[in-house]
Amino acid sequence: MKILLLDKNHPLITEQLSVKGFLFEEDFTSPYEDVLKKIGHYDGIIIRSRIPIDQNFLEHAKNLKFIARVGAGMENIDVEFAKKSGIQLISSPEGNRDSVAEHVLGMLLILMHRLFISSQEVKNGIWKREENRGDEILGKTVGLIGYGNMGKAVAKRFSGFGCKVIFHDILPDIGDEFATQVSLDTLKKEADILSIHLPITKETHYIIDEKFISEMAKDFYFINTARGKNVKTNDLVKALKSGKVKGAALDVLEFEKASFENLDTENDDLQFLLQSEKVIVTPHIAGWTVQSKQKLAQVIVDKILAQFSGH
């Protein structure tokens, strides 16, 4: 099988699959139009986020048997058309769920215990104790929306903090020893901390908006390591200003480019997030650790071999 690599990934992908007889071509720079001209020659592609795999692309990919995304989200792919065309879709959320879970906890602890603010103050010669009094996770209720690979890994990490973890998901009966499944109404009533773990779809676009925030019974902390467009930033900013959202930890922003490489817009809401003491922003790195780079690649290799090793 001939495979086209469109993004740089861990070398173990080519190393392990070459041994099994797969042939590779790397192309990390050609624009969409140039890839289109040659995509018909390949049986598989391995991608991250650089090039959108839309219907036009798939129509040119006459011999494509699979698309492997090194990561969790599939929004850069026309999934419906790919399935209709008999193309296997492979992703690897198992590979970076632990990284995401640690990032969630890290951001939340920094936010609630004012670790970054107080550290910067001390480095600048300011010694404030009462003003930097923290807030504990112990005894609080953590509400997760989405209980797939990421949600489960996050719940597991919270289990040692002496808090109650609840979640809402569209699939029934998926609770476990780390979290209890509840209705969305119950989650809104009980959660002190809200963390979302959702793909981006028509239903989840702007799921966190003014209406949702106003339906939360308590003032709450908000964490987003999913997708920027799950959240209507303008409504989040209003809630931060009013105090309804006590603090926000954001690894993803509505204003990112589709490739996630950088931000594509400047506006007042973004400026507020970047300047507010109540907000932590990281550059879409929750899933990026030394270990996850390797694990993501290994999951992709294992899934490709499970389906195509006899070809």
PDB file of C-alpha atoms in Angstrom:
ATOM      1  CA  MET A   1       0.000   0.000   0.000  1.00  0.00           C
ATOM      2  CA  LYS A   2       1.219   3.488  -0.869  1.00  0.00           C
ATOM      3  CA  ILE A   3       0.734   6.025   1.898  1.00  0.00           C
ATOM      4  CA  LEU A   4       1.085   9.804   1.693  1.00  0.00           C
ATOM      5  CA  LEU A   5       2.188  11.624   4.847  1.00  0.00           C
ATOM      6  CA  LEU A   6       0.887  15.198   4.834  1.00  0.00           C
ATOM      7  CA  ASP A   7       2.197  16.289   8.251  1.00  0.00           C
ATOM      8  CA  LYS A   8       5.304  15.607  10.299  1.00  0.00           C
ATOM      9  CA  ASN A   9       4.733  12.953  12.951  1.00  0.00           C
ATOM     10  CA  HIS A  10       6.755  10.587  15.094  1.00  0.00           C
ATOM     11  CA  PRO A  11       9.185   8.544  12.939  1.00  0.00           C
ATOM     12  CA  LEU A  12       7.917   5.268  14.422  1.00  0.00           C
ATOM     13  CA  ILE A  13       4.977   5.442  11.970  1.00  0.00           C
ATOM     14  CA  THR A  14       7.177   5.018   8.900  1.00  0.00           C
ATOM     15  CA  GLU A  15       9.661   2.767  10.692  1.00  0.00           C
ATOM     16  CA  GLN A  16       7.089   0.209  11.825  1.00  0.00           C
ATOM     17  CA  LEU A  17       4.873   0.267   8.739  1.00  0.00           C
ATOM     18  CA  SER A  18       7.806   0.103   6.280  1.00  0.00           C
ATOM     19  CA  VAL A  19       8.872  -3.170   7.873  1.00  0.00           C
ATOM     20  CA  LYS A  20       5.397  -4.513   7.060  1.00  0.00           C
ATOM     21  CA  GLY A  21       5.748  -3.561   3.393  1.00  0.00           C
ATOM     22  CA  PHE A  22       3.944  -0.205   3.289  1.00  0.00           C
ATOM     23  CA  LEU A  23       5.449   2.414   0.959  1.00  0.00           C
ATOM     24  CA  PHE A  24       5.657   6.079   1.962  1.00  0.00           C
ATOM     25  CA  GLU A  25       5.918   9.489   0.416  1.00  0.00           C
ATOM     26  CA  GLU A  26       6.269  12.579   2.581  1.00  0.00           C
ATOM     27  CA  ASP A  27       4.867  15.935   1.557  1.00  0.00           C
ATOM     28  CA  PHE A  28       4.746  18.460   4.377  1.00  0.00           C
ATOM     29  CA  THR A  29       4.695  21.627   2.267  1.00  0.00           C
ATOM     30  CA  SER A  30       2.634  21.337  -0.934  1.00  0.00           C
ATOM     31  CA  PRO A  31      -0.592  23.344  -0.900  1.00  0.00           C
ATOM     32  CA  TYR A  32      -4.019  21.726  -1.281  1.00  0.00           C
ATOM     33  CA  GLU A  33      -4.101  22.146  -5.116  1.00  0.00           C
ATOM     34  CA  ASP A  34      -0.786  20.341  -5.624  1.00  0.00           C
ATOM     35  CA  VAL A  35      -1.740  17.442  -3.355  1.00  0.00           C
ATOM     36  CA  LEU A  36      -5.007  17.142  -5.288  1.00  0.00           C
ATOM     37  CA  LYS A  37      -3.102  16.423  -8.530  1.00  0.00           C
ATOM     38  CA  LYS A  38      -1.385  13.341  -7.124  1.00  0.00           C
ATOM     39  CA  ILE A  39      -3.732  12.027  -4.414  1.00  0.00           C
ATOM     40  CA  GLY A  40      -5.228   9.455  -6.826  1.00  0.00           C
ATOM     41  CA  HIS A  41      -2.015   7.382  -6.591  1.00  0.00           C
ATOM     42  CA  TYR A  42      -2.310   6.612  -2.862  1.00  0.00           C
ATOM     43  CA  ASP A  43      -4.068   3.930  -0.829  1.00  0.00           C
ATOM     44  CA  GLY A  44      -3.840   5.811   2.455  1.00  0.00           C
ATOM     45  CA  ILE A  45      -3.052   9.214   3.934  1.00  0.00           C
ATOM     46  CA  ILE A  46      -1.812  10.117   7.406  1.00  0.00           C
ATOM     47  CA  ILE A  47      -2.648  13.650   8.519  1.00  0.00           C
ATOM     48  CA  ARG A  48      -2.790  16.064  11.420  1.00  0.00           C
ATOM     49  CA  SER A  49      -4.552  19.324  10.481  1.00  0.00           C
ATOM     50  CA  ARG A  50      -2.641  21.010   7.648  1.00  0.00           C
ATOM     51  CA  ILE A  51      -4.916  20.214   4.685  1.00  0.00           C
ATOM     52  CA  PRO A  52      -8.736  19.988   4.724  1.00  0.00           C
ATOM     53  CA  ILE A  53      -9.943  16.617   3.426  1.00  0.00           C
ATOM     54  CA  ASP A  54     -13.186  17.835   1.833  1.00  0.00           C
ATOM     55  CA  GLN A  55     -15.502  16.239  -0.719  1.00  0.00           C
ATOM     56  CA  ASN A  56     -13.513  17.655  -3.656  1.00  0.00           C
ATOM     57  CA  PHE A  57     -10.309  16.166  -2.230  1.00  0.00           C
ATOM     58  CA  LEU A  58     -11.966  12.773  -1.694  1.00  0.00           C
ATOM     59  CA  GLU A  59     -13.384  12.718  -5.223  1.00  0.00           C
ATOM     60  CA  HIS A  60      -9.824  13.012  -6.536  1.00  0.00           C
ATOM     61  CA  ALA A  61      -8.608  10.280  -4.174  1.00  0.00           C
ATOM     62  CA  LYS A  62      -9.846   7.400  -6.313  1.00  0.00           C
ATOM     63  CA  ASN A  63      -7.803   4.660  -4.619  1.00  0.00           C
ATOM     64  CA  LEU A  64      -7.997   5.814  -1.022  1.00  0.00           C
ATOM     65  CA  LYS A  65      -8.702   3.010   1.484  1.00  0.00           C
ATOM     66  CA  PHE A  66      -8.082   4.935   4.707  1.00  0.00           C
ATOM     67  CA  ILE A  67      -7.484   8.335   6.281  1.00  0.00           C
ATOM     68  CA  ALA A  68      -5.557   8.245   9.560  1.00  0.00           C
ATOM     69  CA  ARG A  69      -5.679  11.346  11.743  1.00  0.00           C
ATOM     70  CA  VAL A  70      -2.934  11.570  14.343  1.00  0.00           C
ATOM     71  CA  GLY A  71      -5.165  13.118  17.017  1.00  0.00           C
ATOM     72  CA  ALA A  72      -8.768  12.986  18.160  1.00  0.00           C
ATOM     73  CA  GLY A  73     -10.930  15.453  16.201  1.00  0.00           C
ATOM     74  CA  MET A  74     -12.117  14.672  12.664  1.00  0.00           C
ATOM     75  CA  GLU A  75     -13.662  18.041  11.764  1.00  0.00           C
ATOM     76  CA  ASN A  76     -11.143  18.685   8.970  1.00  0.00           C
ATOM     77  CA  ILE A  77     -12.510  15.639   7.123  1.00  0.00           C
ATOM     78  CA  ASP A  78     -15.813  15.293   5.258  1.00  0.00           C
ATOM     79  CA  VAL A  79     -16.657  12.226   7.331  1.00  0.00           C
ATOM     80  CA  GLU A  80     -20.017  11.499   5.678  1.00  0.00           C
ATOM     81  CA  PHE A  81     -18.615  11.545   2.156  1.00  0.00           C
ATOM     82  CA  ALA A  82     -15.582   9.483   3.198  1.00  0.00           C
ATOM     83  CA  LYS A  83     -17.819   6.791   4.691  1.00  0.00           C
ATOM     84  CA  LYS A  84     -20.041   6.827   1.597  1.00  0.00           C
ATOM     85  CA  SER A  85     -16.924   6.282  -0.495  1.00  0.00           C
ATOM     86  CA  GLY A  86     -15.964   3.246   1.596  1.00  0.00           C
ATOM     87  CA  ILE A  87     -12.906   4.935   3.114  1.00  0.00           C
ATOM     88  CA  GLN A  88     -11.914   3.808   6.626  1.00  0.00           C
ATOM     89  CA  LEU A  89     -11.440   6.637   9.124  1.00  0.00           C
ATOM     90  CA  ILE A  90      -8.849   6.103  11.828  1.00  0.00           C
ATOM     91  CA  SER A  91      -8.108   8.473  14.724  1.00  0.00           C
ATOM     92  CA  SER A  92      -6.110   8.182  17.931  1.00  0.00           C
ATOM     93  CA  PRO A  93      -7.801   9.827  20.942  1.00  0.00           C
ATOM     94  CA  GLU A  94      -6.322   7.069  23.120  1.00  0.00           C
ATOM     95  CA  GLY A  95      -2.887   8.522  22.395  1.00  0.00           C
ATOM     96  CA  ASN A  96      -3.266  11.931  24.018  1.00  0.00           C
ATOM     97  CA  ARG A  97      -6.053  11.496  26.579  1.00  0.00           C
ATOM     98  CA  ASP A  98      -3.557  11.299  29.481  1.00  0.00           C
ATOM     99  CA  SER A  99      -1.809  14.440  28.306  1.00  0.00           C
ATOM    100  CA  VAL A 100      -5.135  16.299  28.078  1.00  0.00           C
ATOM    101  CA  ALA A 101      -6.222  15.102  31.522  1.00  0.00           C
ATOM    102  CA  GLU A 102      -3.026  16.338  33.182  1.00  0.00           C
ATOM    103  CA  HIS A 103      -3.312  19.655  31.355  1.00  0.00           C
ATOM    104  CA  VAL A 104      -6.880  20.132  32.635  1.00  0.00           C
ATOM    105  CA  LEU A 105      -5.756  19.578  36.228  1.00  0.00           C
ATOM    106  CA  GLY A 106      -2.677  21.736  35.786  1.00  0.00           C
ATOM    107  CA  MET A 107      -4.597  24.705  34.410  1.00  0.00           C
ATOM    108  CA  LEU A 108      -7.302  24.393  37.048  1.00  0.00           C
ATOM    109  CA  LEU A 109      -4.825  24.290  39.941  1.00  0.00           C
ATOM    110  CA  ILE A 110      -2.960  27.300  38.547  1.00  0.00           C
ATOM    111  CA  LEU A 111      -6.259  29.183  38.264  1.00  0.00           C
ATOM    112  CA  MET A 112      -7.808  28.249  41.617  1.00  0.00           C
ATOM    113  CA  HIS A 113      -4.609  28.611  43.651  1.00  0.00           C
ATOM    114  CA  ARG A 114      -3.433  31.757  41.813  1.00  0.00           C
ATOM    115  CA  LEU A 115      -0.070  30.068  41.260  1.00  0.00           C
ATOM    116  CA  PHE A 116       0.945  31.979  38.150  1.00  0.00           C
ATOM    117  CA  ILE A 117      -0.206  35.388  39.406  1.00  0.00           C
ATOM    118  CA  SER A 118       1.457  35.057  42.826  1.00  0.00           C
ATOM    119  CA  SER A 119       4.664  33.682  41.312  1.00  0.00           C
ATOM    120  CA  GLN A 120       4.894  36.632  38.904  1.00  0.00           C
ATOM    121  CA  GLU A 121       4.231  39.049  41.776  1.00  0.00           C
ATOM    122  CA  VAL A 122       6.995  37.601  43.947  1.00  0.00           C
ATOM    123  CA  LYS A 123       9.396  37.724  40.997  1.00  0.00           C
ATOM    124  CA  ASN A 124       8.526  41.409  40.694  1.00  0.00           C
ATOM    125  CA  GLY A 125       9.173  42.075  44.379  1.00  0.00           C
ATOM    126  CA  ILE A 126       5.516  41.956  45.484  1.00  0.00           C
ATOM    127  CA  TRP A 127       4.654  39.752  48.486  1.00  0.00           C
ATOM    128  CA  LYS A 128       0.871  39.378  48.876  1.00  0.00           C
ATOM    129  CA  ARG A 129      -0.682  36.593  50.922  1.00  0.00           C
ATOM    130  CA  GLU A 130      -4.299  37.448  51.674  1.00  0.00           C
ATOM    131  CA  GLU A 131      -4.921  38.655  48.118  1.00  0.00           C
ATOM    132  CA  ASN A 132      -3.646  35.319  46.791  1.00  0.00           C
ATOM    133  CA  ARG A 133      -5.764  33.083  49.015  1.00  0.00           C
ATOM    134  CA  GLY A 134      -6.636  29.996  46.957  1.00  0.00           C
ATOM    135  CA  ASP A 135      -9.784  27.960  46.413  1.00  0.00           C
ATOM    136  CA  GLU A 136      -9.750  24.167  46.889  1.00  0.00           C
ATOM    137  CA  ILE A 137     -11.053  21.464  44.542  1.00  0.00           C
ATOM    138  CA  LEU A 138     -11.831  19.304  47.602  1.00  0.00           C
ATOM    139  CA  GLY A 139     -15.567  19.108  48.222  1.00  0.00           C
ATOM    140  CA  LYS A 140     -16.565  20.660  44.912  1.00  0.00           C
ATOM    141  CA  THR A 141     -18.625  19.081  42.137  1.00  0.00           C
ATOM    142  CA  VAL A 142     -16.883  18.761  38.790  1.00  0.00           C
ATOM    143  CA  GLY A 143     -19.184  18.552  35.760  1.00  0.00           C
ATOM    144  CA  LEU A 144     -17.855  17.086  32.509  1.00  0.00           C
ATOM    145  CA  ILE A 145     -19.673  17.364  29.199  1.00  0.00           C
ATOM    146  CA  GLY A 146     -18.614  14.498  26.958  1.00  0.00           C
ATOM    147  CA  TYR A 147     -17.382  11.203  28.400  1.00  0.00           C
ATOM    148  CA  GLY A 148     -15.216   9.653  25.732  1.00  0.00           C
ATOM    149  CA  ASN A 149     -11.469   9.079  25.968  1.00  0.00           C
ATOM    150  CA  MET A 150     -10.720  12.603  27.230  1.00  0.00           C
ATOM    151  CA  GLY A 151     -13.606  12.887  29.681  1.00  0.00           C
ATOM    152  CA  LYS A 152     -12.845   9.503  31.241  1.00  0.00           C
ATOM    153  CA  ALA A 153      -9.150  10.305  31.652  1.00  0.00           C
ATOM    154  CA  VAL A 154     -10.015  13.644  33.283  1.00  0.00           C
ATOM    155  CA  ALA A 155     -12.499  12.018  35.703  1.00  0.00           C
ATOM    156  CA  LYS A 156      -9.846   9.494  36.722  1.00  0.00           C
ATOM    157  CA  ARG A 157      -7.406  12.303  37.605  1.00  0.00           C
ATOM    158  CA  PHE A 158     -10.029  14.097  39.698  1.00  0.00           C
ATOM    159  CA  SER A 159     -10.712  10.950  41.718  1.00  0.00           C
ATOM    160  CA  GLY A 160      -7.823  11.717  44.068  1.00  0.00           C
ATOM    161  CA  PHE A 161      -8.991  15.252  44.863  1.00  0.00           C
ATOM    162  CA  GLY A 162     -11.929  14.451  47.123  1.00  0.00           C
ATOM    163  CA  CYS A 163     -14.487  15.991  44.807  1.00  0.00           C
ATOM    164  CA  LYS A 164     -17.661  14.650  43.229  1.00  0.00           C
ATOM    165  CA  VAL A 165     -17.446  14.071  39.460  1.00  0.00           C
ATOM    166  CA  ILE A 166     -20.578  14.017  37.297  1.00  0.00           C
ATOM    167  CA  PHE A 167     -20.919  14.018  33.525  1.00  0.00           C
ATOM    168  CA  HIS A 168     -23.419  14.350  30.706  1.00  0.00           C
ATOM    169  CA  ASP A 169     -23.073  12.457  27.418  1.00  0.00           C
ATOM    170  CA  ILE A 170     -25.379  11.611  24.512  1.00  0.00           C
ATOM    171  CA  LEU A 171     -24.586   7.884  24.954  1.00  0.00           C
ATOM    172  CA  PRO A 172     -26.529   6.149  27.748  1.00  0.00           C
ATOM    173  CA  ASP A 173     -25.144   4.075  30.630  1.00  0.00           C
ATOM    174  CA  ILE A 174     -21.432   4.851  30.397  1.00  0.00           C
ATOM    175  CA  GLY A 175     -20.783   5.838  34.015  1.00  0.00           C
ATOM    176  CA  ASP A 176     -17.928   4.161  35.903  1.00  0.00           C
ATOM    177  CA  GLU A 177     -16.236   4.271  39.303  1.00  0.00           C
ATOM    178  CA  PHE A 178     -14.779   7.713  38.544  1.00  0.00           C
ATOM    179  CA  ALA A 179     -17.917   9.618  37.480  1.00  0.00           C
ATOM    180  CA  THR A 180     -21.698   9.448  37.647  1.00  0.00           C
ATOM    181  CA  GLN A 181     -23.831  10.068  34.564  1.00  0.00           C
ATOM    182  CA  VAL A 182     -26.511  12.749  35.002  1.00  0.00           C
ATOM    183  CA  SER A 183     -28.930  14.780  32.895  1.00  0.00           C
ATOM    184  CA  LEU A 184     -27.716  18.095  31.526  1.00  0.00           C
ATOM    185  CA  ASP A 185     -30.155  19.869  33.885  1.00  0.00           C
ATOM    186  CA  THR A 186     -28.660  18.124  36.918  1.00  0.00           C
ATOM    187  CA  LEU A 187     -25.152  18.974  35.766  1.00  0.00           C
ATOM    188  CA  LYS A 188     -26.093  22.649  35.404  1.00  0.00           C
ATOM    189  CA  LYS A 189     -27.634  22.599  38.878  1.00  0.00           C
ATOM    190  CA  GLU A 190     -24.709  20.967  40.691  1.00  0.00           C
ATOM    191  CA  ALA A 191     -21.391  21.796  38.988  1.00  0.00           C
ATOM    192  CA  ASP A 192     -18.852  24.158  40.585  1.00  0.00           C
ATOM    193  CA  ILE A 193     -16.322  23.385  37.853  1.00  0.00           C
ATOM    194  CA  LEU A 194     -17.227  22.736  34.202  1.00  0.00           C
ATOM    195  CA  SER A 195     -14.908  21.040  31.707  1.00  0.00           C
ATOM    196  CA  ILE A 196     -15.939  20.185  28.151  1.00  0.00           C
ATOM    197  CA  HIS A 197     -14.689  17.227  26.101  1.00  0.00           C
ATOM    198  CA  LEU A 198     -16.597  17.365  22.842  1.00  0.00           C
ATOM    199  CA  PRO A 199     -15.937  17.126  19.129  1.00  0.00           C
ATOM    200  CA  ILE A 200     -17.049  20.088  17.020  1.00  0.00           C
ATOM    201  CA  THR A 201     -20.344  19.367  15.234  1.00  0.00           C
ATOM    202  CA  LYS A 202     -23.459  21.364  14.301  1.00  0.00           C
ATOM    203  CA  GLU A 203     -24.883  20.428  17.710  1.00  0.00           C
ATOM    204  CA  THR A 204     -21.802  21.378  19.747  1.00  0.00           C
ATOM    205  CA  HIS A 205     -20.892  24.607  17.920  1.00  0.00           C
ATOM    206  CA  TYR A 206     -21.364  27.380  20.518  1.00  0.00           C
ATOM    207  CA  ILE A 207     -22.838  24.886  22.998  1.00  0.00           C
ATOM    208  CA  ILE A 208     -21.425  27.111  25.753  1.00  0.00           C
ATOM    209  CA  ASP A 209     -23.247  30.390  25.169  1.00  0.00           C
ATOM    210  CA  GLU A 210     -25.136  33.009  27.175  1.00  0.00           C
ATOM    211  CA  LYS A 211     -28.178  30.750  27.608  1.00  0.00           C
ATOM    212  CA  PHE A 212     -26.109  27.780  28.818  1.00  0.00           C
ATOM    213  CA  ILE A 213     -24.074  29.925  31.215  1.00  0.00           C
ATOM    214  CA  SER A 214     -27.214  31.548  32.660  1.00  0.00           C
ATOM    215  CA  GLU A 215     -28.694  28.084  33.310  1.00  0.00           C
ATOM    216  CA  MET A 216     -25.744  27.133  35.551  1.00  0.00           C
ATOM    217  CA  ALA A 217     -27.062  27.411  39.113  1.00  0.00           C
ATOM    218  CA  LYS A 218     -23.712  28.330  40.697  1.00  0.00           C
ATOM    219  CA  ASP A 219     -20.879  30.652  39.812  1.00  0.00           C
ATOM    220  CA  PHE A 220     -18.319  28.280  38.298  1.00  0.00           C
ATOM    221  CA  TYR A 221     -14.837  27.699  36.901  1.00  0.00           C
ATOM    222  CA  PHE A 222     -14.701  26.804  33.207  1.00  0.00           C
ATOM    223  CA  ILE A 223     -12.115  24.701  31.349  1.00  0.00           C
ATOM    224  CA  ASN A 224     -11.925  24.111  27.596  1.00  0.00           C
ATOM    225  CA  THR A 225      -9.398  21.720  26.075  1.00  0.00           C
ATOM    226  CA  ALA A 226     -11.804  20.565  23.320  1.00  0.00           C
ATOM    227  CA  ARG A 227     -12.403  22.989  20.446  1.00  0.00           C
ATOM    228  CA  GLY A 228     -12.473  26.778  20.472  1.00  0.00           C
ATOM    229  CA  LYS A 229     -15.732  26.960  18.546  1.00  0.00           C
ATOM    230  CA  ASN A 230     -17.566  24.963  21.251  1.00  0.00           C
ATOM    231  CA  VAL A 231     -17.668  28.294  23.099  1.00  0.00           C
ATOM    232  CA  LYS A 232     -19.150  31.658  22.150  1.00  0.00           C
ATOM    233  CA  THR A 233     -16.275  33.811  23.365  1.00  0.00           C
ATOM    234  CA  ASN A 234     -18.260  37.028  23.624  1.00  0.00           C
ATOM    235  CA  ASP A 235     -20.724  35.359  26.016  1.00  0.00           C
ATOM    236  CA  LEU A 236     -17.892  33.846  28.080  1.00  0.00           C
ATOM    237  CA  VAL A 237     -16.251  37.269  28.381  1.00  0.00           C
ATOM    238  CA  LYS A 238     -19.518  38.809  29.637  1.00  0.00           C
ATOM    239  CA  ALA A 239     -19.812  36.021  32.225  1.00  0.00           C
ATOM    240  CA  LEU A 240     -16.213  36.546  33.381  1.00  0.00           C
ATOM    241  CA  LYS A 241     -16.883  40.269  33.776  1.00  0.00           C
ATOM    242  CA  SER A 242     -20.086  39.659  35.753  1.00  0.00           C
ATOM    243  CA  GLY A 243     -18.441  37.032  37.974  1.00  0.00           C
ATOM    244  CA  LYS A 244     -20.774  34.232  36.867  1.00  0.00           C
ATOM    245  CA  VAL A 245     -17.650  32.491  35.543  1.00  0.00           C
ATOM    246  CA  LYS A 246     -15.095  32.752  38.361  1.00  0.00           C
ATOM    247  CA  GLY A 247     -12.198  31.853  36.095  1.00  0.00           C
ATOM    248  CA  ALA A 248     -11.522  30.240  32.729  1.00  0.00           C
ATOM    249  CA  ALA A 249      -8.711  27.924  31.627  1.00  0.00           C
ATOM    250  CA  LEU A 250      -8.632  27.823  27.833  1.00  0.00           C
ATOM    251  CA  ASP A 251      -6.299  25.691  25.735  1.00  0.00           C
ATOM    252  CA  VAL A 252      -8.332  26.368  22.594  1.00  0.00           C
ATOM    253  CA  LEU A 253      -9.833  29.570  21.204  1.00  0.00           C
ATOM    254  CA  GLU A 254     -12.656  30.361  18.820  1.00  0.00           C
ATOM    255  CA  PHE A 255     -10.221  32.486  16.817  1.00  0.00           C
ATOM    256  CA  GLU A 256      -7.756  29.745  15.840  1.00  0.00           C
ATOM    257  CA  LYS A 257      -7.066  28.853  12.227  1.00  0.00           C
ATOM    258  CA  ALA A 258      -8.426  25.498  11.022  1.00  0.00           C
ATOM    259  CA  SER A 259      -4.868  24.117  11.156  1.00  0.00           C
ATOM    260  CA  PHE A 260      -4.563  25.288  14.822  1.00  0.00           C
ATOM    261  CA  GLU A 261      -1.174  26.796  13.954  1.00  0.00           C
ATOM    262  CA  ASN A 262      -2.001  30.292  15.206  1.00  0.00           C
ATOM    263  CA  LEU A 263      -4.759  32.849  15.710  1.00  0.00           C
ATOM    264  CA  ASP A 264      -6.463  34.398  12.714  1.00  0.00           C
ATOM    265  CA  THR A 265      -8.164  37.392  14.283  1.00  0.00           C
ATOM    266  CA  GLU A 266      -7.702  40.250  16.732  1.00  0.00           C
ATOM    267  CA  ASN A 267     -10.651  41.605  18.693  1.00  0.00           C
ATOM    268  CA  ASP A 268     -11.703  43.026  22.058  1.00  0.00           C
ATOM    269  CA  ASP A 269     -12.862  39.676  23.433  1.00  0.00           C
ATOM    270  CA  LEU A 270      -9.504  38.086  22.696  1.00  0.00           C
ATOM    271  CA  GLN A 271      -7.707  41.052  24.243  1.00  0.00           C
ATOM    272  CA  PHE A 272      -9.796  40.680  27.396  1.00  0.00           C
ATOM    273  CA  LEU A 273      -8.940  36.966  27.694  1.00  0.00           C
ATOM    274  CA  LEU A 274      -5.242  37.667  27.204  1.00  0.00           C
ATOM    275  CA  GLN A 275      -5.172  40.440  29.811  1.00  0.00           C
ATOM    276  CA  SER A 276      -7.561  39.143  32.472  1.00  0.00           C
ATOM    277  CA  GLU A 277      -6.198  37.734  35.741  1.00  0.00           C
ATOM    278  CA  LYS A 278      -9.173  35.349  35.740  1.00  0.00           C
ATOM    279  CA  VAL A 279      -8.062  33.599  32.542  1.00  0.00           C
ATOM    280  CA  ILE A 280      -5.293  31.200  31.597  1.00  0.00           C
ATOM    281  CA  VAL A 281      -4.666  30.633  27.888  1.00  0.00           C
ATOM    282  CA  THR A 282      -2.368  27.996  26.390  1.00  0.00           C
ATOM    283  CA  PRO A 283      -1.652  27.501  22.647  1.00  0.00           C
ATOM    284  CA  HIS A 284      -3.667  24.307  21.893  1.00  0.00           C
ATOM    285  CA  ILE A 285      -1.106  22.091  23.629  1.00  0.00           C
ATOM    286  CA  ALA A 286      -3.239  20.036  26.056  1.00  0.00           C
ATOM    287  CA  GLY A 287      -2.647  16.940  23.925  1.00  0.00           C
ATOM    288  CA  TRP A 288       1.028  17.734  23.251  1.00  0.00           C
ATOM    289  CA  THR A 289       3.517  15.960  25.466  1.00  0.00           C
ATOM    290  CA  VAL A 290       6.695  14.067  24.670  1.00  0.00           C
ATOM    291  CA  GLN A 291       4.795  10.883  25.534  1.00  0.00           C
ATOM    292  CA  SER A 292       1.623  11.669  23.593  1.00  0.00           C
ATOM    293  CA  LYS A 293       3.579  12.269  20.388  1.00  0.00           C
ATOM    294  CA  GLN A 294       4.791   8.691  20.586  1.00  0.00           C
ATOM    295  CA  LYS A 295       1.502   7.217  21.849  1.00  0.00           C
ATOM    296  CA  LEU A 296      -0.569   8.948  19.148  1.00  0.00           C
ATOM    297  CA  ALA A 297       1.709   7.507  16.470  1.00  0.00           C
ATOM    298  CA  GLN A 298       1.691   4.016  18.001  1.00  0.00           C
ATOM    299  CA  VAL A 299      -2.123   3.948  18.174  1.00  0.00           C
ATOM    300  CA  ILE A 300      -2.289   4.898  14.467  1.00  0.00           C
ATOM    301  CA  VAL A 301       0.216   2.183  13.507  1.00  0.00           C
ATOM    302  CA  ASP A 302      -1.615  -0.465  15.545  1.00  0.00           C
ATOM    303  CA  LYS A 303      -4.992   0.450  14.022  1.00  0.00           C
ATOM    304  CA  ILE A 304      -3.642   0.488  10.453  1.00  0.00           C
ATOM    305  CA  LEU A 305      -1.970  -2.905  10.930  1.00  0.00           C
ATOM    306  CA  ALA A 306      -5.118  -4.370  12.508  1.00  0.00           C
ATOM    307  CA  GLN A 307      -7.111  -3.490   9.373  1.00  0.00           C
ATOM    308  CA  PHE A 308      -4.653  -3.545   6.495  1.00  0.00           C
ATOM    309  CA  SER A 309      -1.688  -5.788   7.324  1.00  0.00           C
ATOM    310  CA  GLY A 310      -2.819  -8.442   4.871  1.00  0.00           C
ATOM    311  CA  HIS A 311      -2.951  -6.026   1.911  1.00  0.00           C
TER     312      HIS A 311
END
